[in-house]
mmCIF file of C-alpha atoms in Angstrom:
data_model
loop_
_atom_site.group_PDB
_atom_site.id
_atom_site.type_symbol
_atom_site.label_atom_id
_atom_site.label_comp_id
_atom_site.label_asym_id
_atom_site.label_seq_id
_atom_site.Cartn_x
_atom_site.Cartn_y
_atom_site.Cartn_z
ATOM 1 C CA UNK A 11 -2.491 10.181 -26.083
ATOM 2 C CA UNK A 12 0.024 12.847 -24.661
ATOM 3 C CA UNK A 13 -2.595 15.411 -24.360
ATOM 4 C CA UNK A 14 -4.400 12.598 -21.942
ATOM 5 C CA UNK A 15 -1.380 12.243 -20.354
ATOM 6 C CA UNK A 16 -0.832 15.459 -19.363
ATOM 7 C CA UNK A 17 -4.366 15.943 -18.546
ATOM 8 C CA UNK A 18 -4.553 13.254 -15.880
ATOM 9 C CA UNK A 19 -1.601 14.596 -14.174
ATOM 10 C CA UNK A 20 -3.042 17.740 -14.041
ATOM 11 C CA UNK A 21 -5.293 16.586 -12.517
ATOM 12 C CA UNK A 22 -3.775 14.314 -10.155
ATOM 13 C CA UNK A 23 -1.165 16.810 -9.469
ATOM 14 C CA UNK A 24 -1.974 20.166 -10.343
ATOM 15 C CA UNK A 25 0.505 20.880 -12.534
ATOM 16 C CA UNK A 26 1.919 18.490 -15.275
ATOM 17 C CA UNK A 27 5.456 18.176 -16.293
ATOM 18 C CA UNK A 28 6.202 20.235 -20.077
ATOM 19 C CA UNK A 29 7.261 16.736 -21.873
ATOM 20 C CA UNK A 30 6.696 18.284 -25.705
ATOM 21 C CA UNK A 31 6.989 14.400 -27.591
ATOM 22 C CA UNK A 32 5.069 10.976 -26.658
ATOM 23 C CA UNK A 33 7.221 8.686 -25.284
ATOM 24 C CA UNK A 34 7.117 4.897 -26.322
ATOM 25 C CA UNK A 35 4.784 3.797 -23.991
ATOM 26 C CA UNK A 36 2.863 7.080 -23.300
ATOM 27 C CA UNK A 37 -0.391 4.987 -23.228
ATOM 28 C CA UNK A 38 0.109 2.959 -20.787
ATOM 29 C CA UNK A 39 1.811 6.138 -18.539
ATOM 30 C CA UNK A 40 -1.612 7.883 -18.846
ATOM 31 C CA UNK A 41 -3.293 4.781 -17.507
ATOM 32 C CA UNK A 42 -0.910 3.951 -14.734
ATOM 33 C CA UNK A 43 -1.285 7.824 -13.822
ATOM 34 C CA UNK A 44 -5.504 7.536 -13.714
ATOM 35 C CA UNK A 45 -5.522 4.789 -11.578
ATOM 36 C CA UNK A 46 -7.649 4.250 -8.906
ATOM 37 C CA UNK A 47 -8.432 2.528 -5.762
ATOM 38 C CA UNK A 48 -11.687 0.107 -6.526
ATOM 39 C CA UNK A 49 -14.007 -0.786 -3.377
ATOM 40 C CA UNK A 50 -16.806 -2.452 -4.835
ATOM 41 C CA UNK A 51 -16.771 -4.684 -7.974
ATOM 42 C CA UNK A 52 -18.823 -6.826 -10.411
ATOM 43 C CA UNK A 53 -20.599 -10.405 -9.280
ATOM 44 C CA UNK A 54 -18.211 -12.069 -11.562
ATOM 45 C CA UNK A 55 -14.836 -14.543 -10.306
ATOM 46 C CA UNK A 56 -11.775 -13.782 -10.830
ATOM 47 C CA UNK A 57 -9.879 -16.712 -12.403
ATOM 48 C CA UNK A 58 -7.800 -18.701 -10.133
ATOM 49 C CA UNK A 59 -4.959 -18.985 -13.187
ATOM 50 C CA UNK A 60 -5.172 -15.522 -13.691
ATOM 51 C CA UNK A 61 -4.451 -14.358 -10.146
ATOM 52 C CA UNK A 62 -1.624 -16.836 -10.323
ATOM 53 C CA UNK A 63 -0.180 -15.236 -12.940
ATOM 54 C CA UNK A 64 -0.311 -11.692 -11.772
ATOM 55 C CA UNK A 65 1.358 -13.348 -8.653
ATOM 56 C CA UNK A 66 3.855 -14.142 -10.673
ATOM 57 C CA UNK A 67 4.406 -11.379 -12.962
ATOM 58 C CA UNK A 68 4.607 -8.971 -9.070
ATOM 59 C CA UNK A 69 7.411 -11.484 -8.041
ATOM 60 C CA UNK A 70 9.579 -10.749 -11.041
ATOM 61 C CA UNK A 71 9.750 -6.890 -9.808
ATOM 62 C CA UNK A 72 12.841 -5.939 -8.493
ATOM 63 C CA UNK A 73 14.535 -7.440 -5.323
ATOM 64 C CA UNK A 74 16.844 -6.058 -3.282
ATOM 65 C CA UNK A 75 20.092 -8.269 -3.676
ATOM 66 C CA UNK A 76 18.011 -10.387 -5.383
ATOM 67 C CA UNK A 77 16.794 -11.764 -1.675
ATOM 68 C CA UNK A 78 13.673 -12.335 -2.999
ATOM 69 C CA UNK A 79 11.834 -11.273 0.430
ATOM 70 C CA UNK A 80 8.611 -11.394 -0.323
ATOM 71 C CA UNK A 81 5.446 -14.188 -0.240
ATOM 72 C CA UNK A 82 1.645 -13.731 -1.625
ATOM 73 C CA UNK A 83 -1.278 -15.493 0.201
ATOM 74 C CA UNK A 84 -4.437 -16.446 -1.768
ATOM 75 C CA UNK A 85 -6.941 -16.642 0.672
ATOM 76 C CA UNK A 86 -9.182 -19.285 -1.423
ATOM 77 C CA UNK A 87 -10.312 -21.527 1.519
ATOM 78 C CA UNK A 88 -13.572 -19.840 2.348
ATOM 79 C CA UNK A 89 -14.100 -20.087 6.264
ATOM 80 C CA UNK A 90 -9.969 -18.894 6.628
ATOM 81 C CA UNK A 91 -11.098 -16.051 4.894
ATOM 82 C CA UNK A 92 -13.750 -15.250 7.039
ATOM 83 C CA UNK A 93 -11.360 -15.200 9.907
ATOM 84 C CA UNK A 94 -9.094 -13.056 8.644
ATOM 85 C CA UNK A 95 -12.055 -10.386 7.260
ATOM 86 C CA UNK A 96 -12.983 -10.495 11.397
ATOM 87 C CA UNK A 97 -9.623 -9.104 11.995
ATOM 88 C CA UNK A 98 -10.455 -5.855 9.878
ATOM 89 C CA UNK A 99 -13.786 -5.282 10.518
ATOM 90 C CA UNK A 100 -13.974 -1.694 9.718
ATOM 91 C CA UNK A 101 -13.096 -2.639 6.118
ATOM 92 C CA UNK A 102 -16.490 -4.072 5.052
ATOM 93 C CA UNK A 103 -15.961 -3.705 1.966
ATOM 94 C CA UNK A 104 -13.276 -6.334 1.442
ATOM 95 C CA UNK A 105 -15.963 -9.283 2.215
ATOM 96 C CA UNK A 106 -17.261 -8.634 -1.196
ATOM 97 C CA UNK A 107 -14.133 -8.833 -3.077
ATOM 98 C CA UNK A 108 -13.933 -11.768 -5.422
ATOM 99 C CA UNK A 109 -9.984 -12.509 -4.645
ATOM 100 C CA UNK A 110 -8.131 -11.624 -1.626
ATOM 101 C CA UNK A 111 -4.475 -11.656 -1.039
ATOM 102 C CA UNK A 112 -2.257 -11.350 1.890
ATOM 103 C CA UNK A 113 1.279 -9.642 1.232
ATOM 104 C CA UNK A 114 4.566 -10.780 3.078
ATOM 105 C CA UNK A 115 7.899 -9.917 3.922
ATOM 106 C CA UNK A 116 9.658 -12.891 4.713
ATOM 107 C CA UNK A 117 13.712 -12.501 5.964
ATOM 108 C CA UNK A 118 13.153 -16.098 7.078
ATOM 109 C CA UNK A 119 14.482 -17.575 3.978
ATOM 110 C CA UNK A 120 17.380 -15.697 4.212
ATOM 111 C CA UNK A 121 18.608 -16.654 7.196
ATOM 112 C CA UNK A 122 17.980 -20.201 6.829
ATOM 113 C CA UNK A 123 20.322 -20.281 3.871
ATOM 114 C CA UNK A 124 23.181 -19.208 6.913
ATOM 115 C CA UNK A 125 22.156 -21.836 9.558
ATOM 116 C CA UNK A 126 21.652 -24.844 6.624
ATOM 117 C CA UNK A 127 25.665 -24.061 5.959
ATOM 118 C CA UNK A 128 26.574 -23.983 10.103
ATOM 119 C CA UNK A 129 27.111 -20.238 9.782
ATOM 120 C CA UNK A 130 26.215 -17.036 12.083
ATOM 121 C CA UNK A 131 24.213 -14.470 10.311
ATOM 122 C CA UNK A 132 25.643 -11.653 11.300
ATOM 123 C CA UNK A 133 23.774 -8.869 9.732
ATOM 124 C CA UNK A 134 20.719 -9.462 12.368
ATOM 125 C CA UNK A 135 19.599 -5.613 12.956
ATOM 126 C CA UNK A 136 17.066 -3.199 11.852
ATOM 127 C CA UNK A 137 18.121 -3.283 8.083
ATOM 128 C CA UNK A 138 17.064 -6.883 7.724
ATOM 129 C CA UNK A 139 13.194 -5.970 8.771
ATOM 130 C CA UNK A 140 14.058 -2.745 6.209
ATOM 131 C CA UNK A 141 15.005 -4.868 3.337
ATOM 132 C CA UNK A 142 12.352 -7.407 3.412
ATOM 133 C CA UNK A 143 9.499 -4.540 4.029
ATOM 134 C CA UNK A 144 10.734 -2.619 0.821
ATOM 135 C CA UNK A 145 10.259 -6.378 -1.007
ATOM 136 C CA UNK A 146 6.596 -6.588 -0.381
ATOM 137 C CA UNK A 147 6.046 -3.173 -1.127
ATOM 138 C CA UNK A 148 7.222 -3.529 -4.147
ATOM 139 C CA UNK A 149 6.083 -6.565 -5.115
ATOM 140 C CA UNK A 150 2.225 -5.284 -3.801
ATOM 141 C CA UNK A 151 2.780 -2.022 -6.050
ATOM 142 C CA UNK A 152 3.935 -4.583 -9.325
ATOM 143 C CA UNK A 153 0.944 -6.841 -8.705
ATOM 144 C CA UNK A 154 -1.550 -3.356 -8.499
ATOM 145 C CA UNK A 155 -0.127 -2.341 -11.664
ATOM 146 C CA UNK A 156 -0.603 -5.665 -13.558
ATOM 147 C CA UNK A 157 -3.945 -6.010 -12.102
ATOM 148 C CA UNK A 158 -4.632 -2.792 -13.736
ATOM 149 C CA UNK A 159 -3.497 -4.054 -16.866
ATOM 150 C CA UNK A 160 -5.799 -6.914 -17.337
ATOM 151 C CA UNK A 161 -8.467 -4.633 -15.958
ATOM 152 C CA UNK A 162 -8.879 -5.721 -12.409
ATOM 153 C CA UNK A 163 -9.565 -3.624 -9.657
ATOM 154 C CA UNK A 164 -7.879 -3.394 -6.569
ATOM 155 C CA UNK A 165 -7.696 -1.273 -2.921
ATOM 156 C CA UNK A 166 -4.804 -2.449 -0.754
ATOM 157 C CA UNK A 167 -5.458 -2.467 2.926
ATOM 158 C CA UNK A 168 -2.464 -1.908 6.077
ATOM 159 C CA UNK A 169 -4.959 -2.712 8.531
ATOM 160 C CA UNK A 170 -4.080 -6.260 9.334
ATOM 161 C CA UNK A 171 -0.789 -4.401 11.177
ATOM 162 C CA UNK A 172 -3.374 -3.085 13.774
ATOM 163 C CA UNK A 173 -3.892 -7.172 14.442
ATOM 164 C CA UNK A 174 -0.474 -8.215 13.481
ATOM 165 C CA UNK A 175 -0.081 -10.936 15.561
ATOM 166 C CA UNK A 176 -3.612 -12.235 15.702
ATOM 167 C CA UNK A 177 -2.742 -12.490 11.646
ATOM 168 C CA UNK A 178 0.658 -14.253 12.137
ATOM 169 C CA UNK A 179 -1.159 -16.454 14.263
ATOM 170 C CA UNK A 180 -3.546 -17.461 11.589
ATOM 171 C CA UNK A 181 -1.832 -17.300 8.602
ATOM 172 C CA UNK A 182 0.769 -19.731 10.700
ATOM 173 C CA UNK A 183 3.645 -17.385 9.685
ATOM 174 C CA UNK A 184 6.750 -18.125 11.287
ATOM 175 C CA UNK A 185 9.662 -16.320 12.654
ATOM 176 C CA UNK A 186 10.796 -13.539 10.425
ATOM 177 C CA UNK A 187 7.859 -13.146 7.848
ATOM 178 C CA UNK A 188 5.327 -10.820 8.836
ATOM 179 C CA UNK A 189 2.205 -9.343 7.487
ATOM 180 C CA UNK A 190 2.301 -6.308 5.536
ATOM 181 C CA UNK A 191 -0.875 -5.485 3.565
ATOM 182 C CA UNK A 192 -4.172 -7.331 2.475
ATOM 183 C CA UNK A 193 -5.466 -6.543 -1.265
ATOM 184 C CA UNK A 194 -9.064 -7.003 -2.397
ATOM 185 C CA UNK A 195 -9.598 -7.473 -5.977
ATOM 186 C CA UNK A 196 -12.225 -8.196 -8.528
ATOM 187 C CA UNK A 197 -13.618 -6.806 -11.932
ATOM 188 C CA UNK A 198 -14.613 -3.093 -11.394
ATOM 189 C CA UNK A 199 -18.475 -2.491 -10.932
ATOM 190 C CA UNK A 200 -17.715 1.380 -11.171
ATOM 191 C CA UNK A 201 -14.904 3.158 -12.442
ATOM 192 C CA UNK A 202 -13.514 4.436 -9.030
ATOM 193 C CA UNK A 203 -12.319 8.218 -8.122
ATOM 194 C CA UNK A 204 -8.926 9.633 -8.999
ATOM 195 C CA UNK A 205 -7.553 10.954 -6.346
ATOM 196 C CA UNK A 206 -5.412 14.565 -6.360
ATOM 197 C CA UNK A 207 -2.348 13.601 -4.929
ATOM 198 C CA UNK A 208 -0.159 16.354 -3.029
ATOM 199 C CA UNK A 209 1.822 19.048 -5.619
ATOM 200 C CA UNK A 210 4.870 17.672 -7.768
ATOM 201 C CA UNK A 211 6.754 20.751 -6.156
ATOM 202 C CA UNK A 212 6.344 18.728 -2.747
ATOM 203 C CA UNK A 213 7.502 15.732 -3.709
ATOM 204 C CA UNK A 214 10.121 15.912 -6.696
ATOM 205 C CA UNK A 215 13.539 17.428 -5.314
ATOM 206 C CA UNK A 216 16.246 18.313 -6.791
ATOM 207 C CA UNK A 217 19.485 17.306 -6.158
ATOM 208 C CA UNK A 218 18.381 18.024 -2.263
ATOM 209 C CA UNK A 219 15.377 17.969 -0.044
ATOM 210 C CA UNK A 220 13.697 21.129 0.022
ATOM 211 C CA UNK A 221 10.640 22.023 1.781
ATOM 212 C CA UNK A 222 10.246 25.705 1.421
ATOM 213 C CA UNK A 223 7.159 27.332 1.706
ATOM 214 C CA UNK A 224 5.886 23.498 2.876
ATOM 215 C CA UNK A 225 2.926 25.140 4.737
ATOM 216 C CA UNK A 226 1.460 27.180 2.094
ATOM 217 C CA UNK A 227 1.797 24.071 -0.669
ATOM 218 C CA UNK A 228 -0.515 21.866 1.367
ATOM 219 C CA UNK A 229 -3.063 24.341 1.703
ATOM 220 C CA UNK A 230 -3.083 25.336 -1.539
ATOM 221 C CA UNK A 231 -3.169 21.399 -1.811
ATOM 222 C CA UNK A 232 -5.731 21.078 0.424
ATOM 223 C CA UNK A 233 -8.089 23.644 -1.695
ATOM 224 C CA UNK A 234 -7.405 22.237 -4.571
ATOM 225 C CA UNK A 235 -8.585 18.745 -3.325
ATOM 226 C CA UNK A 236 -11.725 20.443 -1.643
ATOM 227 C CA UNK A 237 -13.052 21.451 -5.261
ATOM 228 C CA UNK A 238 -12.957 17.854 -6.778
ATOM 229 C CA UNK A 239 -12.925 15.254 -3.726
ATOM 230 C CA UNK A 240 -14.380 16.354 -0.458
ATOM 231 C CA UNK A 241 -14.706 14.434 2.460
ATOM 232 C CA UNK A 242 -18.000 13.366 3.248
ATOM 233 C CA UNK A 243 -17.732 13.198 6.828
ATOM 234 C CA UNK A 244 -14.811 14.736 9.762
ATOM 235 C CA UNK A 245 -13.076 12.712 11.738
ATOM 236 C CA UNK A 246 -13.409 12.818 16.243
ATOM 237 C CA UNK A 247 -15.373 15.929 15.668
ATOM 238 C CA UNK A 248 -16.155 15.613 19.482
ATOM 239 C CA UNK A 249 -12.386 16.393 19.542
ATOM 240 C CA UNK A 250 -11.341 18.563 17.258
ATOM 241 C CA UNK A 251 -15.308 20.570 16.384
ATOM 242 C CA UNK A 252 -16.119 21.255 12.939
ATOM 243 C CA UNK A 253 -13.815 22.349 10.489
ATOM 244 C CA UNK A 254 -15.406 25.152 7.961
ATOM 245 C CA UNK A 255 -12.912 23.828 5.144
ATOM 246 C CA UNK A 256 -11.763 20.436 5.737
ATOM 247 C CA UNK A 257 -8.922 19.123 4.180
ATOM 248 C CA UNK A 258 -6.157 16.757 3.802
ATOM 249 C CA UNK A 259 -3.944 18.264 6.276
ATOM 250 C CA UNK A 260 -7.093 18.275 8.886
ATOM 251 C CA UNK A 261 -8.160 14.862 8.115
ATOM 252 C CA UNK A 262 -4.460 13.527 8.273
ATOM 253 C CA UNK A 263 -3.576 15.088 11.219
ATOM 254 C CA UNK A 264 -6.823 14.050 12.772
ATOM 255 C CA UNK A 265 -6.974 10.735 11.620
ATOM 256 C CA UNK A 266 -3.257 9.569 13.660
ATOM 257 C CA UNK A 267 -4.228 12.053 16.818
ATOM 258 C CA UNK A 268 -5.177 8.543 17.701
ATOM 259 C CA UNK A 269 -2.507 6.036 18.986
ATOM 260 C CA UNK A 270 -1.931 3.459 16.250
ATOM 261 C CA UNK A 271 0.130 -0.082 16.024
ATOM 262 C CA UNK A 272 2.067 0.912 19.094
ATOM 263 C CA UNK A 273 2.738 -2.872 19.470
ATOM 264 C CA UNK A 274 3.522 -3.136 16.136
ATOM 265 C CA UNK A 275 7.623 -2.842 17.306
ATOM 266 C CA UNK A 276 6.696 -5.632 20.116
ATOM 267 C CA UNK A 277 5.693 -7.983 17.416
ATOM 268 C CA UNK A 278 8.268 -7.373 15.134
ATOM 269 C CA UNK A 279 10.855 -8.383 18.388
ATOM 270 C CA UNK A 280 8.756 -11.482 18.716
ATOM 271 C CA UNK A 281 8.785 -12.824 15.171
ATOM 272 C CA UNK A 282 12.976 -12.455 16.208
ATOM 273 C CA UNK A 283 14.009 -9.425 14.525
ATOM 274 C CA UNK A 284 16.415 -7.224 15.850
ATOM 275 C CA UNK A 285 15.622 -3.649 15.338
ATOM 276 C CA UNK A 286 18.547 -1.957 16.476
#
């Protein structure tokens, strides 16, 4: 099971760290590392206990002051979900997902706990929207890993933040809880593609940020990526012309050439947060 291990990380990565012994647990490392984003998935329901359970098991993750700033949605009533699949119509793929969930951050709580005692809350400022964010992200990561567990597939999805409002407005969300991700799951009907992810010597510092020869290790990145997982199509093309290798960096950089969420700060002001 180490020799998998190291394998998948190879090939995630490129490289793979020189751990010489298994580590308790090394089994379920190697899976977490092969995971995979799943788009389309079996004809078969996903059991309303289970998803309530996975729920559960994401909300025990870690919390930052144990604030607790995070809320899951199960979209179960049918025609709701319908309205909120309009919202994202570019992701067709989620209509065909047995379960859908909407992730939260919620700060709301927080603050009521300061007005239901008759006091100010006087850390009101960017940090509060911070906080609550890094909740739900967490909390979405925990519940992809236990899905993975059980065998479930998932893909989340940040597009709902290009309708943020049109969301808040349907999922009734009040003042300071916000939407931050959508995630389609069901039982896998294929096994999905790993994914290379950018070089461990890009990512892992040490001791201090250090992004020597940065240039060079996406490109090599970008090669490397180009031999397993190429993209099928390139982005504005009208734009930008035909790239005679096409890779991360050019699909990346392509890909937010385009003005995105600009509003998003707007909304956040108007669900009361104060970003300064």
């Amino acid at each position: 099971m180490l020799e998998r291990l190291r394998s998948v990380l190879q090939a995630r990565f490129g490289s793979a760290p020189a751990l010489q012994a298994a580590p308790d647990g090394v089994a379920t490392l190697a899976a977490m590392a092969d995971r995979r984003a799943i788009r389309r998935y079996a004809d078969k329901p996903v059991d309303p206990a289970l998803l309530e359970t996975l729920c559960a098991v994401a909300l025990a993750a870690p919390s930052k002051s144990d604030l607790q700033q995070a809320d899951i949605i199960i979209m179960s009533d049918e025609a709701q979900r319908a309205k909120l699949q309009a919202l994202i119509p570019d992701n067709a793929w989620i209509r065909e997902a047995p379960a859908f969930l909407v992730f939260c951050a919620n700060n709301r709580r927080h603050r009521l706990l300061f007005e239901w005692r008759g006091q100010p809350f006087v850390n009101d400022h960017l940090d509060s929207f911070f906080n609550a964010s890094v909740d739900a992200g967490i909390v979405l990561a925990t519940f992809i890993a236990a899905a993975d567990r059980v065998g479930l597939g998932t893909c989340p999805v940040s597009a709902i933040r290009n309708r943020a409002s049109d969301v808040s407005d349907l999922l009734a969300l009040p003042d300071h809880v916000f939407p931050v991700a959508v995630l389609g799951i069901g039982w896998p009907s294929f096994e999905g593609v790993l994914s290379p992810r950018l070089g461990l010597d890009v990512t892992v510092h040490r001791d201090r940020y250090d992004d020597t020869g940065l240039q060079e290790k996406v490109a090599a990145y970008d090669k490397r990526r180009r031999a397993v997982q190429p993209y099928a199509t390139q982005r504005y093309t009208d734009r930008f012309g035909e790239a005679e290798q096409y890779g991360w960096s050019d699909d990346k950089a392509r890909q937010y050439s385009v003005p995105e969420r600009a509003d998003f700060g707007a909304f956040a002001r108007g669900k009361r947060f104060n970003l300064d």
